[in-house]
Amino acid sequence: MPDGRQVCVLGAGMHPWGKWGRNFVEYGLAASRDALAEAGLAWTDVQFVAGADTIRNGYPGFVAGATFAQALGWTGARVSSSYAACASGAQAIGSARAQILAGLVDVALVVGADTTPKGFFAPVGGDRRDDPDWLRFHLVGATNPTYFGLYARRRMELFGATEDDFAAVKVKNARHGLANPNARYRKEVTVAEVLASPMVADPLRLLEICATSDGGAALVLCSNEFARRHAGTAQRVTIDAVSTVTPRFPQTTLEMPDLSTDSAAAVASVGPTFRHAVALAAYEEAGIDPDDVDLAEVYDLSSALELDWYEDIGLCKVGEAEKLLRDGETALGGRVPVNPSGGLSCFGEAIPAQAIAQVCELVWQLRGQAGGRQVEGARVGVTANQGLFGHGSSVIVSR
Amino acid sequence: MPTTKTRVPAVEGWFTLDGAAPALLGSRCTACGTVAFPKESSFCRNPACTGTEFAETPLSRTGTVWSYTDACYQPPKPYVAADPYVPFAIAAVHLAAEQMLVLGQVVPGVGVDELAVGTGVELVLDTLYEDDDHEYVVWKWRPTGTTDPTRAQDA
Ligand SMILES: [Zn+2]
């Protein structure tokens, strides 16, 4: 990886995930202060602050960069605010990275936080008949778990996945999360307990669908040159790729919040599916292959979706994810542990913070600071994430 | 079931109200032929096309199930649920001519046990919800009793 395309991670910080019911700014602030403390820098050293937006907390959430900057105290720093659904955090990382790589700043703070309501995510209020997100709820009653259920059933019918496989993903991630002080759910579950939980969107059950949480995550990023001056070269963790590419037309997988796909009748569908393409772009940018990856943090919005990701990020061929899981390759101690943090399964989704939290986990893992969930000897990690409306992200971190 | 209510579409212009053979209404770009549902009126999704004229085109009335699930819990507003809530199945259906998927509820009384990838379905109109004066209808999928054993959609 050429030096000129990397940025360094000096600090990572998180406010524990939960249902705290406080203002989201508090969580972002706590995460920022922790990340700055890890970096050994003061807030006044930060030249650029990149906020990941939340759409559920009024205007301050829409301009999260400025909101966090004001809470930390106005310093005249450059600022940006990014919204890209679940990929908002990665967009904020990408924004900070671009400023650093362009030589405009040396030190940037990336921060995202959310306070979430209970239950299914519902669309923004009002009578909005031109909004696909509003229409899918109104016309079909299609919630997010609807889409997860469709993908899960496809795996069962095409690749022979079983309900036990999906439950085993949950069991694995619950075990991983036991050792994560920032996780919301830290309780072991059995396959039998998962399968006894109520069906939500056939074949997926309550314990297999990610909750919505409050939480905050932050990163302090800097240029390679600044890192050498400030911290020397020991334990230098770098971000080598930030992929936030769009789907390609025609997009033939049904994605939230759409009621239909593109038509491939006039223009043939070629090349990888969207999620696969997001990861491929990251590997290409970092100049590595999936074989180089030691661990992954993927967006397990449902237990079954984690299996899709194994294939999308290239850990195995299409149709082989169940085998990878059953062989224990993706559990701690396996060839390539997936979601050693416990994943969304143990965190619940705090949308703007989640893609940042994935990178925080990789940073701690690569530094050997992950305690009871440590992936031994990890050198390269990948994140993968997908949101609504064609946003997704993949970040590659190495040491 | 009261019969005096006026039958109106739950969304304007997305499907015909032909009782016997209703169809979804898509658009076809007059420049490149790309079909879209719901209708496009100002831009073509094909990145190689700058077409701005679109003809309304009915979509295939039959297709095969790409995948399916159900809604065991009442979806939040703006979904208008019956009281008491009755769970329903949902199918993503592959239309062969258009080479696209369209999501929709499955007609009441048909659960996930009666569906499979490849199940043949046809489009019908059915009640989505009612108020004092109107019955709001939407498209739903109804199994035709056929299956596509080749599951050509998988190719
Ligand atoms: Zn066109």
Coordinates of C-alpha atoms and ligand atoms in Angstrom, one line a residue:
Chain A
M1 CA 0.0 0.0 0.0
P2 CA 1.6 3.3 -1.1
D3 CA 2.1 5.7 1.8
G4 CA 0.4 8.5 -0.1
R5 CA -3.0 6.8 0.0
Q6 CA -3.1 5.9 3.7
V7 CA -4.3 7.9 6.7
C8 CA -3.4 6.9 10.3
V9 CA -5.7 6.2 13.2
L10 CA -4.4 7.8 16.3
G11 CA -7.4 7.2 18.5
A12 CA -10.7 5.4 18.7
G13 CA -13.5 6.0 21.2
M14 CA -17.1 4.8 21.9
H15 CA -19.9 5.6 24.2
P16 CA -21.4 2.2 25.2
W17 CA -24.5 1.1 23.2
G18 CA -27.8 0.9 25.1
K19 CA -31.2 2.5 25.4
W20 CA -30.1 5.4 27.5
G21 CA -32.6 7.9 26.3
R22 CA -30.3 10.9 26.6
N23 CA -29.4 13.5 24.0
F24 CA -27.3 12.0 21.2
V25 CA -24.8 14.8 21.5
E26 CA -23.7 13.4 24.9
Y27 CA -22.8 10.1 23.3
G28 CA -20.8 11.7 20.5
L29 CA -19.0 13.9 23.0
A30 CA -18.0 11.0 25.3
A31 CA -16.8 9.0 22.3
S32 CA -14.8 12.1 21.0
R33 CA -13.1 12.7 24.3
D34 CA -12.1 9.0 24.5
A35 CA -10.7 9.0 21.0
L36 CA -8.8 12.2 21.6
A37 CA -7.4 10.8 24.9
E38 CA -6.2 7.7 23.1
A39 CA -4.6 9.9 20.5
G40 CA -2.9 12.0 23.1
L41 CA -4.3 15.1 21.5
A42 CA -6.5 18.0 22.6
W43 CA -9.7 19.0 20.9
T44 CA -8.0 22.3 20.0
D45 CA -5.5 20.2 17.9
V46 CA -8.3 19.1 15.6
Q47 CA -8.3 20.9 12.3
F48 CA -11.3 19.2 10.7
V49 CA -14.4 17.6 12.3
A50 CA -16.5 15.2 10.2
G51 CA -20.0 14.5 11.7
A52 CA -22.2 11.5 10.6
D53 CA -25.8 12.7 10.7
T54 CA -28.9 11.3 12.3
I55 CA -32.3 12.1 10.9
R56 CA -34.1 11.1 14.1
N57 CA -33.0 14.0 16.4
G58 CA -34.2 17.1 14.7
Y59 CA -32.0 19.8 13.1
P60 CA -28.9 19.3 15.3
G61 CA -28.8 15.7 13.9
F62 CA -28.9 17.0 10.3
V63 CA -25.8 19.1 10.9
A64 CA -24.0 16.7 13.2
G65 CA -20.5 18.0 12.4
A66 CA -21.4 21.5 13.6
T67 CA -23.4 20.2 16.5
F68 CA -20.5 18.2 17.9
A69 CA -18.0 21.0 17.1
Q70 CA -20.1 23.4 19.1
A71 CA -20.5 21.0 22.0
L72 CA -16.7 20.5 22.1
G73 CA -16.3 24.3 21.8
W74 CA -16.1 26.3 18.6
T75 CA -12.4 26.5 17.4
G76 CA -12.8 27.6 13.8
A77 CA -12.0 24.1 12.6
R78 CA -13.2 23.0 9.1
V79 CA -16.4 21.0 9.4
S80 CA -18.6 18.6 7.4
S81 CA -21.8 16.7 8.0
S82 CA -22.6 13.5 6.1
Y83 CA -25.8 11.6 5.7
A84 CA -25.7 8.2 3.9
A85 CA -28.1 6.1 5.9
C86 CA -26.2 3.2 7.5
A87 CA -23.1 4.2 5.7
S88 CA -23.1 7.8 7.1
G89 CA -20.2 7.0 9.4
A90 CA -18.1 5.7 6.5
Q91 CA -18.9 8.8 4.5
A92 CA -17.6 10.9 7.4
I93 CA -14.4 8.8 7.5
G94 CA -14.1 9.3 3.8
S95 CA -14.6 13.0 4.1
A96 CA -11.9 13.3 6.8
R97 CA -9.5 11.1 4.8
A98 CA -10.0 13.2 1.6
Q99 CA -9.1 16.4 3.6
I100 CA -6.0 14.7 5.0
L101 CA -4.8 13.1 1.7
A102 CA -5.3 16.4 -0.1
G103 CA -3.0 18.0 2.4
L104 CA -5.6 20.5 3.6
V105 CA -5.4 19.3 7.3
D106 CA -3.2 17.0 9.4
V107 CA -5.6 16.0 12.2
A108 CA -9.3 15.2 11.9
L109 CA -12.0 14.0 14.2
V110 CA -14.8 11.7 12.9
V111 CA -17.9 11.3 15.1
G112 CA -21.3 9.8 14.9
A113 CA -24.0 9.3 17.5
D114 CA -27.7 8.5 17.7
T115 CA -30.7 8.3 20.1
T116 CA -33.3 5.9 18.7
P117 CA -37.0 5.3 19.2
K118 CA -38.4 1.8 20.2
G119 CA -39.5 -0.9 17.7
F120 CA -39.3 -1.1 13.9
F121 CA -37.7 1.9 12.2
A122 CA -40.6 3.8 10.7
P123 CA -40.3 6.4 7.9
V124 CA -40.1 10.1 8.6
G125 CA -43.7 11.4 9.4
G126 CA -46.2 13.2 7.1
D127 CA -48.1 12.2 4.0
R128 CA -45.2 11.8 1.6
R129 CA -46.5 9.9 -1.5
D130 CA -43.3 10.6 -3.5
D131 CA -41.0 9.0 -1.0
P132 CA -40.2 5.3 -1.7
D133 CA -39.5 4.8 2.0
W134 CA -43.0 6.1 2.9
L135 CA -44.7 4.1 0.1
R136 CA -43.2 0.7 1.0
F137 CA -44.7 0.9 4.5
H138 CA -48.0 2.3 3.3
L139 CA -48.6 0.1 0.2
V140 CA -47.0 -3.2 1.3
G141 CA -46.3 -3.0 5.0
A142 CA -42.7 -3.8 4.1
T143 CA -40.5 -3.2 7.1
N144 CA -36.7 -3.6 7.2
P145 CA -37.1 -7.2 8.5
T146 CA -39.3 -8.0 5.4
Y147 CA -36.2 -7.5 3.2
F148 CA -34.0 -9.5 5.6
G149 CA -36.6 -12.3 5.5
L150 CA -36.6 -12.4 1.7
Y151 CA -32.8 -12.7 1.6
A152 CA -32.8 -15.4 4.3
R153 CA -35.4 -17.5 2.5
R154 CA -33.4 -17.2 -0.8
R155 CA -30.4 -18.7 1.0
M156 CA -32.5 -21.6 2.3
E157 CA -33.9 -22.5 -1.1
L158 CA -30.8 -21.9 -3.2
F159 CA -28.0 -23.0 -0.9
G160 CA -29.6 -25.2 1.7
A161 CA -29.2 -22.9 4.7
T162 CA -31.2 -24.0 7.7
E163 CA -32.9 -22.2 10.5
D164 CA -30.2 -23.8 12.7
D165 CA -27.5 -22.0 10.6
F166 CA -29.1 -18.6 11.1
A167 CA -29.5 -19.3 14.8
A168 CA -25.8 -20.4 15.0
V169 CA -24.8 -17.0 13.7
K170 CA -26.6 -15.4 16.6
V171 CA -25.1 -17.8 19.1
K172 CA -21.6 -17.0 17.7
N173 CA -22.0 -13.3 17.9
A174 CA -23.6 -13.4 21.3
R175 CA -20.5 -15.3 22.5
H176 CA -18.2 -12.8 20.9
G177 CA -20.0 -9.8 22.5
L178 CA -19.7 -11.2 26.0
A179 CA -16.2 -9.7 26.2
N180 CA -17.1 -6.3 24.8
P181 CA -17.8 -3.6 27.4
N182 CA -19.3 -1.3 24.7
A183 CA -21.9 -3.9 23.6
R184 CA -25.5 -3.5 24.7
Y185 CA -26.4 -7.2 24.9
R186 CA -23.9 -9.4 26.7
K187 CA -25.6 -12.6 27.3
E188 CA -24.9 -16.0 25.8
V189 CA -27.8 -17.7 24.0
T190 CA -28.4 -21.2 22.7
V191 CA -29.7 -22.3 19.3
A192 CA -32.8 -23.6 21.1
E193 CA -33.4 -20.2 22.7
V194 CA -33.1 -18.4 19.3
L195 CA -35.5 -20.9 17.7
A196 CA -38.0 -20.4 20.5
S197 CA -38.1 -16.7 20.1
P198 CA -41.1 -15.4 18.1
M199 CA -41.1 -15.4 14.3
V200 CA -40.9 -11.8 13.0
A201 CA -40.4 -12.1 9.3
D202 CA -40.3 -15.8 8.2
P203 CA -37.7 -17.5 8.5
L204 CA -36.2 -14.9 10.9
R205 CA -37.0 -14.7 14.6
L206 CA -36.9 -11.9 17.1
L207 CA -33.4 -12.8 18.4
E208 CA -32.0 -12.8 14.9
I209 CA -33.0 -9.2 13.9
C210 CA -30.9 -6.3 15.1
A211 CA -32.4 -3.9 17.6
T212 CA -32.1 -0.1 17.5
S213 CA -29.8 1.4 20.0
D214 CA -28.3 4.6 21.4
G215 CA -24.6 4.9 21.1
G216 CA -21.7 7.0 19.8
A217 CA -18.3 6.3 18.2
A218 CA -15.4 8.5 17.2
L219 CA -12.0 8.3 15.5
V220 CA -9.0 10.6 15.4
L221 CA -7.3 10.4 12.0
C222 CA -4.1 12.1 10.8
S223 CA -1.6 12.1 8.0
N224 CA 1.2 9.6 7.9
E225 CA 3.7 12.5 8.4
F226 CA 1.9 13.8 11.5
A227 CA 1.7 10.3 12.9
R228 CA 5.5 9.8 12.6
R229 CA 6.1 13.2 14.3
H230 CA 3.5 12.6 17.0
A231 CA 3.6 8.9 17.8
G232 CA 6.6 7.4 16.0
T233 CA 6.0 4.3 13.9
A234 CA 5.2 1.8 16.6
Q235 CA 1.7 0.2 16.3
R236 CA 0.8 2.4 13.4
V237 CA -2.7 1.5 12.3
T238 CA -3.8 2.9 8.9
I239 CA -7.0 3.2 6.9
D240 CA -6.0 1.8 3.5
A241 CA -9.4 2.0 1.7
V242 CA -12.8 3.6 2.1
S243 CA -15.2 2.4 -0.5
T244 CA -18.6 4.1 -0.8
V245 CA -19.4 3.3 -4.4
T246 CA -23.0 3.2 -5.8
P247 CA -24.7 0.2 -7.3
R248 CA -24.4 -0.2 -11.1
F249 CA -27.5 -0.1 -13.4
P250 CA -29.4 -2.3 -13.7
Q251 CA -29.5 -3.1 -10.0
T252 CA -31.3 -6.4 -10.0
T253 CA -31.3 -7.2 -6.2
L254 CA -34.3 -5.9 -4.3
E255 CA -33.0 -3.4 -1.9
M256 CA -34.5 -1.4 0.9
P257 CA -36.7 0.7 0.5
D258 CA -37.6 -0.2 -3.1
L259 CA -40.7 -2.0 -4.2
S260 CA -39.1 -3.1 -7.4
T261 CA -35.6 -3.5 -9.0
D262 CA -34.3 -2.0 -12.1
S263 CA -35.3 -3.8 -15.3
A264 CA -32.5 -5.8 -17.0
A265 CA -34.5 -6.2 -20.2
A266 CA -33.0 -3.3 -22.2
V267 CA -29.6 -3.3 -20.7
A268 CA -28.2 -6.6 -19.4
S269 CA -27.0 -6.9 -15.9
V270 CA -23.2 -7.6 -15.8
G271 CA -20.7 -7.6 -13.0
P272 CA -20.9 -8.0 -9.3
T273 CA -24.0 -7.4 -7.1
F274 CA -24.0 -4.2 -5.1
R275 CA -22.7 -5.5 -1.8
H276 CA -20.0 -7.5 -3.5
A277 CA -19.0 -4.4 -5.6
V278 CA -18.7 -2.3 -2.5
A279 CA -16.1 -4.7 -1.0
L280 CA -14.3 -5.3 -4.3
A281 CA -13.7 -1.5 -4.6
A282 CA -12.2 -1.5 -1.2
Y283 CA -9.8 -4.4 -1.9
E284 CA -8.8 -2.8 -5.2
E285 CA -8.1 0.5 -3.5
A286 CA -6.0 -1.2 -0.7
G287 CA -4.3 -3.4 -3.2
I288 CA -5.1 -6.6 -1.3
D289 CA -7.2 -9.7 -1.7
P290 CA -9.8 -11.3 0.6
D291 CA -7.2 -13.9 1.4
D292 CA -5.2 -11.2 3.2
V293 CA -8.0 -10.5 5.6
D294 CA -7.6 -11.7 9.3
L295 CA -11.0 -10.5 10.5
A296 CA -14.1 -8.7 9.4
E297 CA -16.8 -6.6 10.9
V298 CA -19.9 -6.9 8.8
Y299 CA -23.4 -5.5 9.0
D300 CA -25.5 -8.3 10.5
L301 CA -28.8 -6.6 10.4
S302 CA -30.1 -10.1 10.6
S303 CA -28.3 -13.4 11.4
A304 CA -28.8 -14.6 7.9
L305 CA -27.5 -11.5 6.3
E306 CA -24.1 -12.2 7.9
L307 CA -23.9 -15.3 5.7
D308 CA -24.5 -13.1 2.6
W309 CA -21.7 -10.9 3.6
Y310 CA -19.2 -13.8 3.9
E311 CA -19.6 -14.2 0.1
D312 CA -19.9 -10.5 -0.7
I313 CA -16.6 -9.7 1.0
G314 CA -14.9 -12.7 -0.6
L315 CA -14.3 -15.0 2.4
C316 CA -15.8 -17.8 0.4
K317 CA -17.6 -18.5 -2.9
V318 CA -21.3 -17.9 -3.4
G319 CA -23.3 -20.7 -1.7
E320 CA -20.5 -21.7 0.6
A321 CA -21.1 -19.4 3.6
E322 CA -23.0 -22.1 5.6
K323 CA -20.0 -24.4 5.3
L324 CA -17.7 -21.6 6.5
L325 CA -19.9 -21.0 9.5
R326 CA -20.4 -24.7 10.3
D327 CA -16.7 -25.3 10.2
G328 CA -16.2 -22.6 12.8
E329 CA -14.0 -20.5 10.5
T330 CA -15.8 -17.3 11.3
A331 CA -15.8 -17.7 15.1
L332 CA -13.1 -16.4 17.4
G333 CA -10.2 -18.9 17.0
G334 CA -11.2 -19.7 13.4
R335 CA -9.5 -18.7 10.2
V336 CA -11.2 -15.4 9.8
P337 CA -13.4 -14.3 12.7
V338 CA -16.4 -12.2 11.7
N339 CA -17.9 -9.7 14.1
P340 CA -15.5 -10.4 17.0
S341 CA -17.1 -7.2 18.5
G342 CA -20.4 -9.1 18.7
G343 CA -21.7 -7.2 15.7
L344 CA -25.1 -5.6 15.4
S345 CA -26.4 -8.7 17.1
C346 CA -24.9 -7.5 20.4
F347 CA -24.9 -3.7 19.7
G348 CA -28.2 -3.0 18.0
E349 CA -28.0 -0.3 15.4
A350 CA -27.1 3.3 16.2
I351 CA -27.1 4.3 12.5
P352 CA -24.6 7.2 12.2
A353 CA -22.2 5.6 14.7
Q354 CA -22.2 2.1 13.4
A355 CA -19.8 2.3 10.5
I356 CA -17.4 4.2 12.7
A357 CA -17.8 1.6 15.5
Q358 CA -16.8 -1.1 13.0
V359 CA -13.5 0.7 12.4
C360 CA -13.0 1.3 16.1
E361 CA -13.2 -2.5 16.7
L362 CA -10.7 -3.2 13.9
V363 CA -8.3 -0.6 15.3
W364 CA -8.4 -2.1 18.8
Q365 CA -8.0 -5.6 17.3
L366 CA -5.0 -4.7 15.2
R367 CA -3.3 -3.1 18.2
G368 CA -3.9 -6.2 20.3
Q369 CA -6.2 -4.3 22.7
A370 CA -9.4 -6.3 22.3
G371 CA -9.1 -8.3 25.5
G372 CA -11.2 -11.4 25.7
R373 CA -12.4 -11.1 22.1
Q374 CA -8.9 -10.6 20.6
V375 CA -8.1 -12.1 17.2
E376 CA -4.6 -13.2 17.7
G377 CA -2.0 -11.7 15.4
A378 CA -4.5 -9.8 13.3
R379 CA -2.9 -7.5 10.7
V380 CA -5.6 -6.7 8.2
G381 CA -9.3 -6.1 8.8
V382 CA -12.3 -5.2 6.6
T383 CA -15.6 -3.7 7.4
A384 CA -18.8 -3.9 5.3
N385 CA -22.0 -2.1 5.6
Q386 CA -25.1 -1.4 3.6
G387 CA -27.8 1.2 4.1
L388 CA -30.8 2.3 2.2
F389 CA -31.1 4.0 -1.2
G390 CA -27.9 2.7 -2.6
H391 CA -25.5 3.7 0.1
G392 CA -23.0 1.2 1.4
S393 CA -19.4 1.1 2.6
S394 CA -16.3 -1.0 3.1
V395 CA -13.2 0.1 5.0
I396 CA -9.9 -1.6 5.1
V397 CA -7.6 -1.1 8.1
S398 CA -4.1 -2.6 8.6
R399 CA -1.0 -2.4 10.7
Chain B
M1 CA -68.7 -6.6 3.4
P2 CA -70.5 -3.4 2.6
T3 CA -70.8 -2.8 -1.1
T4 CA -71.7 0.9 -1.1
K5 CA -68.1 2.0 -0.7
T6 CA -66.2 3.6 -3.6
R7 CA -63.3 1.5 -4.8
V8 CA -60.3 3.7 -5.2
P9 CA -56.6 3.0 -5.7
A10 CA -54.4 3.4 -2.6
V11 CA -51.9 5.1 -4.9
E12 CA -52.8 7.0 -8.0
G13 CA -51.6 5.8 -11.4
W14 CA -49.6 2.8 -10.4
F15 CA -52.0 0.1 -11.7
T16 CA -55.2 -0.3 -13.8
L17 CA -58.5 -0.8 -12.1
D18 CA -59.5 -3.5 -14.5
G19 CA -61.3 -5.9 -12.2
A20 CA -60.7 -9.1 -14.3
A21 CA -57.1 -8.5 -15.4
P22 CA -55.5 -5.6 -13.5
A23 CA -51.9 -4.7 -14.4
L24 CA -49.2 -2.6 -12.9
L25 CA -48.3 0.5 -14.9
G26 CA -44.7 1.1 -15.6
S27 CA -42.9 3.5 -18.0
R28 CA -40.8 2.6 -21.0
C29 CA -38.1 5.0 -22.1
T30 CA -38.7 5.9 -25.8
A31 CA -34.9 6.2 -26.4
C32 CA -33.5 3.0 -24.9
G33 CA -36.5 0.9 -24.0
T34 CA -35.7 0.6 -20.3
V35 CA -38.8 -0.2 -18.3
A36 CA -39.3 1.2 -14.8
F37 CA -41.8 0.7 -12.1
P38 CA -43.1 2.9 -10.5
K39 CA -43.2 5.1 -13.6
E40 CA -40.4 7.5 -14.4
S41 CA -41.5 10.8 -16.0
S42 CA -38.3 12.9 -16.1
F43 CA -35.2 10.8 -16.3
C44 CA -34.1 7.4 -17.4
R45 CA -32.1 5.2 -15.0
N46 CA -29.9 3.9 -17.7
P47 CA -26.6 5.8 -17.2
A48 CA -25.9 5.7 -21.0
C49 CA -29.3 7.2 -21.8
T50 CA -30.4 10.9 -21.7
G51 CA -34.0 10.1 -22.8
T52 CA -36.7 12.3 -21.4
E53 CA -39.8 10.8 -23.0
F54 CA -41.6 7.9 -21.5
A55 CA -44.6 5.8 -22.6
E56 CA -46.9 4.2 -20.1
T57 CA -46.6 0.4 -20.3
P58 CA -48.5 -2.3 -18.5
L59 CA -46.2 -4.9 -16.8
S60 CA -46.6 -8.6 -17.1
R61 CA -49.5 -9.8 -15.0
T62 CA -47.8 -13.1 -14.0
G63 CA -44.4 -14.0 -12.7
T64 CA -42.6 -16.4 -10.4
V65 CA -41.7 -16.0 -6.7
W66 CA -38.1 -14.9 -6.3
S67 CA -38.4 -15.0 -2.5
Y68 CA -41.0 -14.6 0.2
T69 CA -41.5 -13.8 3.8
D70 CA -44.3 -12.6 6.1
A71 CA -45.2 -9.8 8.5
C72 CA -45.9 -11.5 11.8
Y73 CA -46.1 -8.2 13.6
Q74 CA -48.1 -5.1 12.6
P75 CA -46.0 -2.8 10.5
P76 CA -45.8 0.8 11.8
K77 CA -47.7 3.7 10.2
P78 CA -48.2 4.8 7.4
Y79 CA -49.3 1.2 7.1
V80 CA -53.0 1.0 7.9
A81 CA -53.7 -2.2 9.7
A82 CA -56.9 -4.0 10.3
D83 CA -58.0 -4.3 14.0
P84 CA -57.3 -6.9 15.1
Y85 CA -54.2 -7.3 13.0
V86 CA -54.0 -10.2 10.6
P87 CA -50.5 -11.2 9.5
F88 CA -49.9 -11.5 5.8
A89 CA -47.3 -13.0 3.4
I90 CA -45.1 -10.9 1.1
A91 CA -43.5 -12.0 -2.1
A92 CA -40.8 -10.5 -4.4
V93 CA -41.9 -11.6 -7.8
H94 CA -39.8 -12.0 -10.9
L95 CA -41.4 -10.8 -14.2
A96 CA -39.7 -12.6 -17.0
A97 CA -40.3 -10.2 -19.9
E98 CA -39.3 -7.1 -17.8
Q99 CA -36.5 -9.0 -16.0
M100 CA -37.3 -7.2 -12.8
L101 CA -38.6 -7.9 -9.3
V102 CA -41.8 -6.4 -7.9
L103 CA -42.6 -6.7 -4.2
G104 CA -46.2 -7.1 -3.0
Q105 CA -48.4 -8.6 -0.4
V106 CA -49.7 -12.1 -1.1
V107 CA -53.5 -12.4 -1.0
P108 CA -55.1 -13.1 2.4
G109 CA -55.3 -16.7 3.3
V110 CA -52.1 -17.7 1.6
G111 CA -49.2 -18.2 4.0
V112 CA -45.5 -18.9 3.6
D113 CA -46.1 -22.6 3.8
E114 CA -47.9 -22.4 0.4
L115 CA -45.1 -20.5 -1.3
A116 CA -41.7 -21.5 -2.7
V117 CA -39.0 -19.9 -4.9
G118 CA -40.5 -20.5 -8.4
T119 CA -44.2 -20.5 -7.4
G120 CA -46.2 -19.0 -10.2
V121 CA -48.3 -16.0 -9.2
E122 CA -50.6 -13.5 -10.9
L123 CA -51.5 -9.9 -10.0
V124 CA -54.9 -9.1 -8.4
L125 CA -56.4 -6.1 -6.8
D126 CA -57.4 -6.4 -3.2
T127 CA -58.4 -4.2 -0.2
L128 CA -55.5 -2.6 1.5
Y129 CA -57.7 -0.7 4.0
E130 CA -61.0 1.0 4.3
D131 CA -62.6 4.2 5.7
D132 CA -66.3 5.1 6.0
D133 CA -66.7 5.9 2.3
H134 CA -63.9 4.2 0.5
E135 CA -62.2 0.9 -0.1
Y136 CA -58.6 1.5 -0.9
V137 CA -57.2 -1.2 -3.2
V138 CA -53.6 -2.2 -4.0
W139 CA -51.9 -4.9 -6.1
K140 CA -51.3 -8.3 -4.5
W141 CA -49.9 -11.6 -5.7
R142 CA -52.0 -14.8 -5.9
P143 CA -50.6 -18.2 -6.6
T144 CA -51.8 -19.7 -9.9
G145 CA -51.1 -23.3 -8.9
T146 CA -48.1 -23.5 -11.2
T147 CA -44.3 -23.6 -10.6
D148 CA -41.3 -22.9 -12.7
P149 CA -39.2 -25.9 -12.0
T150 CA -36.2 -24.4 -13.9
R151 CA -36.3 -21.3 -11.7
A152 CA -35.0 -19.4 -14.8
Q153 CA -34.8 -16.3 -12.6
D154 CA -31.8 -17.8 -10.9
A155 CA -29.6 -17.6 -14.0
Ligands
ZN1 ZN -33.5 5.4 -21.6

